[in-house]
CSV table of C-alpha atoms in Angstrom, one decimal:
chain,number,residue,atom,x,y,z
A,1,MET,CA,0.1,0.2,0.1
A,2,GLN,CA,1.8,3.1,-1.8
A,3,VAL,CA,1.5,5.6,1.3
A,4,LEU,CA,0.6,9.6,-0.3
A,5,THR,CA,2.8,12.3,1.0
A,6,ARG,CA,1.4,15.7,2.3
A,7,GLU,CA,2.7,16.6,-0.9
A,8,GLN,CA,0.6,14.8,-3.2
A,9,ALA,CA,-2.4,15.0,-0.6
A,10,ARG,CA,-2.4,18.5,-0.1
A,11,LEU,CA,-2.9,18.6,-4.3
A,12,ALA,CA,-5.2,15.6,-3.8
A,13,ALA,CA,-7.7,17.5,-1.5
A,14,GLY,CA,-7.1,20.0,-4.1
A,15,LEU,CA,-8.2,18.7,-6.7
A,16,VAL,CA,-10.7,17.7,-4.9
A,17,PHE,CA,-12.0,20.6,-3.8
A,18,LEU,CA,-11.3,22.0,-7.3
A,19,LEU,CA,-13.8,19.3,-9.4
A,20,SER,CA,-16.3,19.3,-6.9
A,21,VAL,CA,-16.2,23.4,-7.3
A,22,ILE,CA,-16.9,23.1,-11.1
A,23,GLY,CA,-19.3,19.8,-10.4
A,24,SER,CA,-21.3,23.1,-8.3
A,25,LEU,CA,-21.1,25.7,-11.0
A,26,VAL,CA,-21.9,23.5,-14.0
A,27,TYR,CA,-25.2,22.3,-11.6
A,28,GLY,CA,-26.0,25.8,-10.8
A,29,ALA,CA,-25.5,26.8,-14.1
A,30,LEU,CA,-28.0,24.0,-15.4
A,31,VAL,CA,-30.6,24.7,-13.1
A,32,VAL,CA,-30.8,28.5,-14.1
A,33,ARG,CA,-30.8,28.1,-17.4
A,34,ASP,CA,-33.6,25.4,-17.2
A,35,TRP,CA,-34.7,28.4,-14.2
A,36,LEU,CA,-35.1,30.2,-17.8
A,37,LYS,CA,-36.2,28.5,-19.8
A,38,ASP,CA,-39.1,27.5,-17.5
A,39,GLU,CA,-42.7,30.1,-19.1
A,40,GLN,CA,-44.4,29.1,-15.7
A,41,ARG,CA,-41.4,31.8,-14.4
A,42,MET,CA,-40.4,34.1,-17.4
A,43,PRO,CA,-43.2,34.1,-19.7
A,44,VAL,CA,-43.5,36.9,-22.8
A,45,GLN,CA,-46.6,38.7,-20.6
A,46,VAL,CA,-47.0,41.5,-23.0
A,47,VAL,CA,-46.9,42.0,-26.9
A,48,ASP,CA,-47.0,45.4,-26.8
A,49,PHE,CA,-48.0,46.8,-30.7
A,50,SER,CA,-48.0,50.3,-31.6
A,51,GLY,CA,-48.2,52.4,-35.4
A,52,ASP,CA,-50.5,53.3,-37.5
A,53,PHE,CA,-52.9,50.3,-38.5
A,54,ALA,CA,-56.1,50.1,-39.2
A,55,HIS,CA,-56.2,46.4,-40.8
A,56,VAL,CA,-53.6,44.1,-39.1
A,57,ASN,CA,-55.5,42.1,-36.7
A,58,VAL,CA,-53.4,42.0,-34.0
A,59,ALA,CA,-55.4,39.7,-31.4
A,60,ARG,CA,-54.5,37.1,-34.1
A,61,LEU,CA,-51.2,38.3,-34.6
A,62,GLU,CA,-50.6,37.6,-31.1
A,63,ARG,CA,-52.4,34.6,-30.6
A,64,LEU,CA,-49.5,33.5,-34.0
A,65,ILE,CA,-46.2,34.4,-32.0
A,66,ARG,CA,-46.8,33.1,-29.1
A,67,GLN,CA,-47.7,29.8,-31.0
A,68,SER,CA,-45.0,29.8,-33.0
A,69,GLN,CA,-43.1,31.5,-29.5
A,70,PRO,CA,-43.8,29.1,-26.4
A,71,GLY,CA,-41.4,29.6,-24.8
A,72,SER,CA,-39.6,31.9,-21.7
A,73,PHE,CA,-39.1,35.0,-22.3
A,74,PHE,CA,-35.3,34.4,-22.6
A,75,GLU,CA,-35.9,31.5,-25.3
A,76,LEU,CA,-38.1,34.2,-27.6
A,77,ASP,CA,-36.1,33.9,-30.9
A,78,VAL,CA,-36.9,37.5,-32.6
A,79,ASN,CA,-35.8,37.5,-35.5
A,80,GLU,CA,-38.0,34.5,-35.9
A,81,VAL,CA,-40.9,37.2,-34.7
A,82,PHE,CA,-39.8,39.3,-37.0
A,83,VAL,CA,-40.2,37.4,-39.7
A,84,LEU,CA,-43.6,35.7,-38.7
A,85,VAL,CA,-44.6,39.5,-38.5
A,86,GLU,CA,-43.7,40.5,-41.7
A,87,ALA,CA,-44.8,37.9,-43.7
A,88,GLN,CA,-48.6,39.0,-43.2
A,89,PRO,CA,-50.6,40.3,-45.7
A,90,TRP,CA,-51.5,44.1,-44.2
A,91,VAL,CA,-48.0,44.9,-42.5
A,92,TYR,CA,-45.6,46.9,-45.3
A,93,ARG,CA,-42.8,46.6,-42.0
A,94,ALA,CA,-42.1,45.6,-38.7
A,95,SER,CA,-39.3,45.9,-36.2
A,96,VAL,CA,-39.4,43.2,-33.6
A,97,ARG,CA,-37.5,43.8,-30.0
A,98,LYS,CA,-37.5,42.3,-26.6
A,99,GLN,CA,-38.1,44.5,-23.7
A,100,TRP,CA,-36.8,43.2,-19.9
A,101,PRO,CA,-38.3,41.8,-17.9
A,102,ASN,CA,-41.8,40.2,-19.6
A,103,LYS,CA,-42.2,42.7,-22.9
A,104,LEU,CA,-42.5,42.1,-26.4
A,105,LYS,CA,-42.7,45.2,-28.8
A,106,ILE,CA,-43.9,45.2,-32.1
A,107,TYR,CA,-44.1,48.5,-34.2
A,108,LEU,CA,-45.9,48.4,-36.9
A,109,VAL,CA,-46.1,49.5,-40.5
A,110,GLU,CA,-49.2,49.0,-42.7
A,111,GLN,CA,-50.0,48.1,-46.3
A,112,GLN,CA,-51.1,51.4,-47.4
A,113,PRO,CA,-53.5,49.9,-50.9
A,114,VAL,CA,-54.0,52.7,-53.0
A,115,ALA,CA,-55.6,50.2,-56.4
A,116,GLN,CA,-56.5,46.5,-57.2
A,117,TRP,CA,-54.1,44.7,-59.8
A,118,ASN,CA,-56.0,43.0,-61.8
A,119,ASP,CA,-58.5,41.7,-59.3
A,120,ASP,CA,-56.5,39.8,-57.3
A,121,MET,CA,-54.0,41.6,-55.9
A,122,LEU,CA,-53.2,45.0,-54.3
A,123,LEU,CA,-50.9,47.7,-54.8
A,124,ASN,CA,-49.5,49.8,-52.4
A,125,PRO,CA,-48.6,53.8,-53.5
A,126,TYR,CA,-44.7,52.1,-54.7
A,127,GLY,CA,-46.0,49.6,-56.7
A,128,ASP,CA,-45.7,46.7,-54.6
A,129,THR,CA,-48.7,43.8,-55.6
A,130,PHE,CA,-50.1,41.7,-51.6
A,131,GLU,CA,-52.3,39.7,-50.7
A,132,ALA,CA,-55.5,40.7,-49.0
A,133,SER,CA,-59.0,41.4,-48.6
A,134,ALA,CA,-60.2,45.3,-49.6
A,135,ASP,CA,-63.8,44.9,-50.2
A,136,GLU,CA,-64.8,47.2,-48.0
A,137,LEU,CA,-62.3,50.0,-50.1
A,138,ALA,CA,-63.7,51.8,-53.3
A,139,LEU,CA,-60.3,52.0,-54.7
A,140,PRO,CA,-59.7,52.1,-58.9
A,141,LYS,CA,-58.9,49.1,-60.8
A,142,LEU,CA,-55.7,48.8,-62.0
A,143,PHE,CA,-55.0,46.0,-65.3
A,144,GLY,CA,-51.9,44.6,-66.7
A,145,PRO,CA,-49.2,41.9,-67.7
A,146,GLY,CA,-46.9,40.7,-65.0
A,147,GLY,CA,-44.6,42.7,-64.3
A,148,SER,CA,-46.2,46.4,-65.4
A,149,GLU,CA,-47.3,47.3,-61.5
A,150,LYS,CA,-44.8,50.5,-61.4
A,151,THR,CA,-45.5,51.6,-65.4
A,152,ALA,CA,-49.5,51.1,-64.8
A,153,LEU,CA,-49.9,53.3,-61.1
A,154,GLU,CA,-47.5,55.5,-62.9
A,155,GLY,CA,-49.8,55.7,-65.4
A,156,TYR,CA,-52.8,55.9,-63.0
A,157,ASN,CA,-51.2,58.4,-60.5
A,158,ALA,CA,-50.4,61.0,-63.9
A,159,MET,CA,-53.9,60.7,-65.2
A,160,LYS,CA,-55.7,60.9,-61.8
A,161,SER,CA,-54.1,64.4,-61.0
A,162,LEU,CA,-54.9,65.5,-64.7
A,163,LEU,CA,-58.3,64.8,-63.8
A,164,ALA,CA,-58.2,66.6,-60.6
A,165,THR,CA,-59.2,69.7,-62.4
A,166,SER,CA,-62.4,68.2,-63.6
A,167,SER,CA,-65.6,66.6,-61.9
A,168,MET,CA,-64.2,63.5,-63.4
A,169,ALA,CA,-62.1,60.3,-61.8
A,170,ILE,CA,-60.6,57.4,-63.2
A,171,ALA,CA,-62.7,54.0,-62.2
A,172,GLU,CA,-60.0,50.9,-64.2
A,173,LEU,CA,-57.1,51.3,-65.9
A,174,SER,CA,-55.8,48.8,-68.2
A,175,LEU,CA,-51.8,48.4,-69.8
A,176,SER,CA,-52.4,46.4,-73.0
A,177,GLU,CA,-49.2,44.0,-73.7
A,178,ARG,CA,-48.6,46.4,-76.0
A,179,PHE,CA,-48.5,49.1,-73.4
A,180,ALA,CA,-51.8,50.6,-74.7
A,181,TRP,CA,-54.2,52.6,-72.2
A,182,GLN,CA,-57.8,52.8,-71.8
A,183,MET,CA,-59.6,54.0,-69.5
A,184,GLN,CA,-62.9,53.5,-67.8
A,185,LEU,CA,-64.0,57.0,-65.7
A,186,THR,CA,-65.7,57.0,-62.7
A,187,ASN,CA,-69.5,58.1,-64.8
A,188,GLY,CA,-69.0,54.5,-67.1
A,189,ILE,CA,-67.4,56.6,-70.8
A,190,GLU,CA,-64.6,54.5,-71.8
A,191,LEU,CA,-61.2,56.5,-73.1
A,192,ASN,CA,-58.7,54.8,-75.7
A,193,LEU,CA,-55.9,56.7,-75.7
A,194,GLY,CA,-53.7,54.2,-77.0
A,195,ARG,CA,-49.7,53.9,-76.3
A,196,GLN,CA,-48.4,57.3,-77.2
A,197,GLU,CA,-48.9,60.9,-76.1
A,198,PHE,CA,-51.3,59.2,-73.7
A,199,ILE,CA,-51.3,62.5,-70.9
A,200,ASP,CA,-51.2,65.2,-73.9
A,201,ARG,CA,-54.6,62.8,-75.9
A,202,LEU,CA,-56.4,63.0,-72.5
A,203,GLN,CA,-55.7,67.1,-72.0
A,204,ARG,CA,-57.6,67.2,-75.0
A,205,PHE,CA,-60.7,64.9,-73.6
A,206,ILE,CA,-60.9,67.0,-70.9
A,207,ASP,CA,-61.0,70.0,-73.1
A,208,VAL,CA,-63.6,69.3,-75.5
A,209,PHE,CA,-65.5,67.4,-73.1
A,210,PRO,CA,-68.0,70.5,-72.3
A,211,LEU,CA,-69.1,70.9,-75.8
A,212,LEU,CA,-69.9,66.7,-75.8
A,213,THR,CA,-72.3,66.9,-73.0
A,214,LYS,CA,-74.0,69.9,-74.8
A,215,GLU,CA,-74.9,66.9,-77.5
A,216,GLU,CA,-78.5,64.8,-76.5
A,217,LYS,CA,-76.9,61.4,-76.3
A,218,PRO,CA,-74.8,61.3,-73.8
A,219,VAL,CA,-71.4,59.7,-74.6
A,220,ARG,CA,-70.6,56.0,-74.7
A,221,TYR,CA,-66.6,56.0,-75.7
A,222,VAL,CA,-64.1,58.6,-76.8
A,223,ASP,CA,-60.9,57.0,-78.9
A,224,LEU,CA,-58.0,59.8,-79.0
A,225,ARG,CA,-56.2,57.6,-81.0
A,226,TYR,CA,-55.2,60.3,-83.8
A,227,ASP,CA,-53.4,63.0,-84.1
A,228,THR,CA,-55.2,66.1,-83.6
A,229,GLY,CA,-59.2,64.4,-83.5
A,230,PHE,CA,-61.1,61.4,-81.6
A,231,ALA,CA,-64.0,59.5,-82.5
A,232,VAL,CA,-67.1,59.7,-80.8
A,233,GLY,CA,-69.2,56.7,-79.5
A,234,TRP,CA,-72.7,57.5,-78.7
A,235,GLN,CA,-75.0,55.5,-76.3
A,236,ASP,CA,-78.0,55.2,-78.5
A,237,ASP,CA,-81.9,55.1,-77.0
A,238,ASP,CA,-81.7,51.7,-76.0
A,239,ASN,CA,-78.4,52.2,-74.0
A,240,LYS,CA,-79.7,54.8,-72.8
A,241,GLN,CA,-82.6,53.8,-70.9
A,242,SER,CA,-80.8,50.8,-69.6
């Protein structure tokens, strides 16, 4: 049997003490980790939404967040919440951050619809499409080939500004595959503006419209695809009565 020297005994005792300290630290860290992960001890009690919004259903959104992040305040992944929030149809931009000790703060920038696009999407002021229901909103209808959203919106804004000088407004605006413009006004008149100089042609219609209203029959359409003049289609008596 080997007898330890005094120096060896001190080293052995020190090693045992060191291992016990390390073990205690590891055990303590595991206990703290489990405690922090315990949703009952450190729950996210408040989801605070701010911003100017009218269409975002924040109650539904909060449920989605809590379902996707069921853990404690410390386990909640801000990046995942951010992705989830910005994926919602009416959310244009969002910022997400935690606030000690139990709050999640979310700032929302809502989509601002300015027109319907091809009857199945909405357009925001930047010409970006998003899927949402806006049946309750009286939005103009824009139509065009895929990828022409910004062109169509720019044309609509230019023609809307020009018509603001009159009592007329745009109900529908179509851009063909060849980028020719057709318009239906809220008074039912259809305008064929063609591809080129459509702003000048619309101005020509605005200038002559007071004269057209003096005719006995109401105007059905005006074809402005001429260098100097235009062609007018009149409603017949049957159409007038209907």
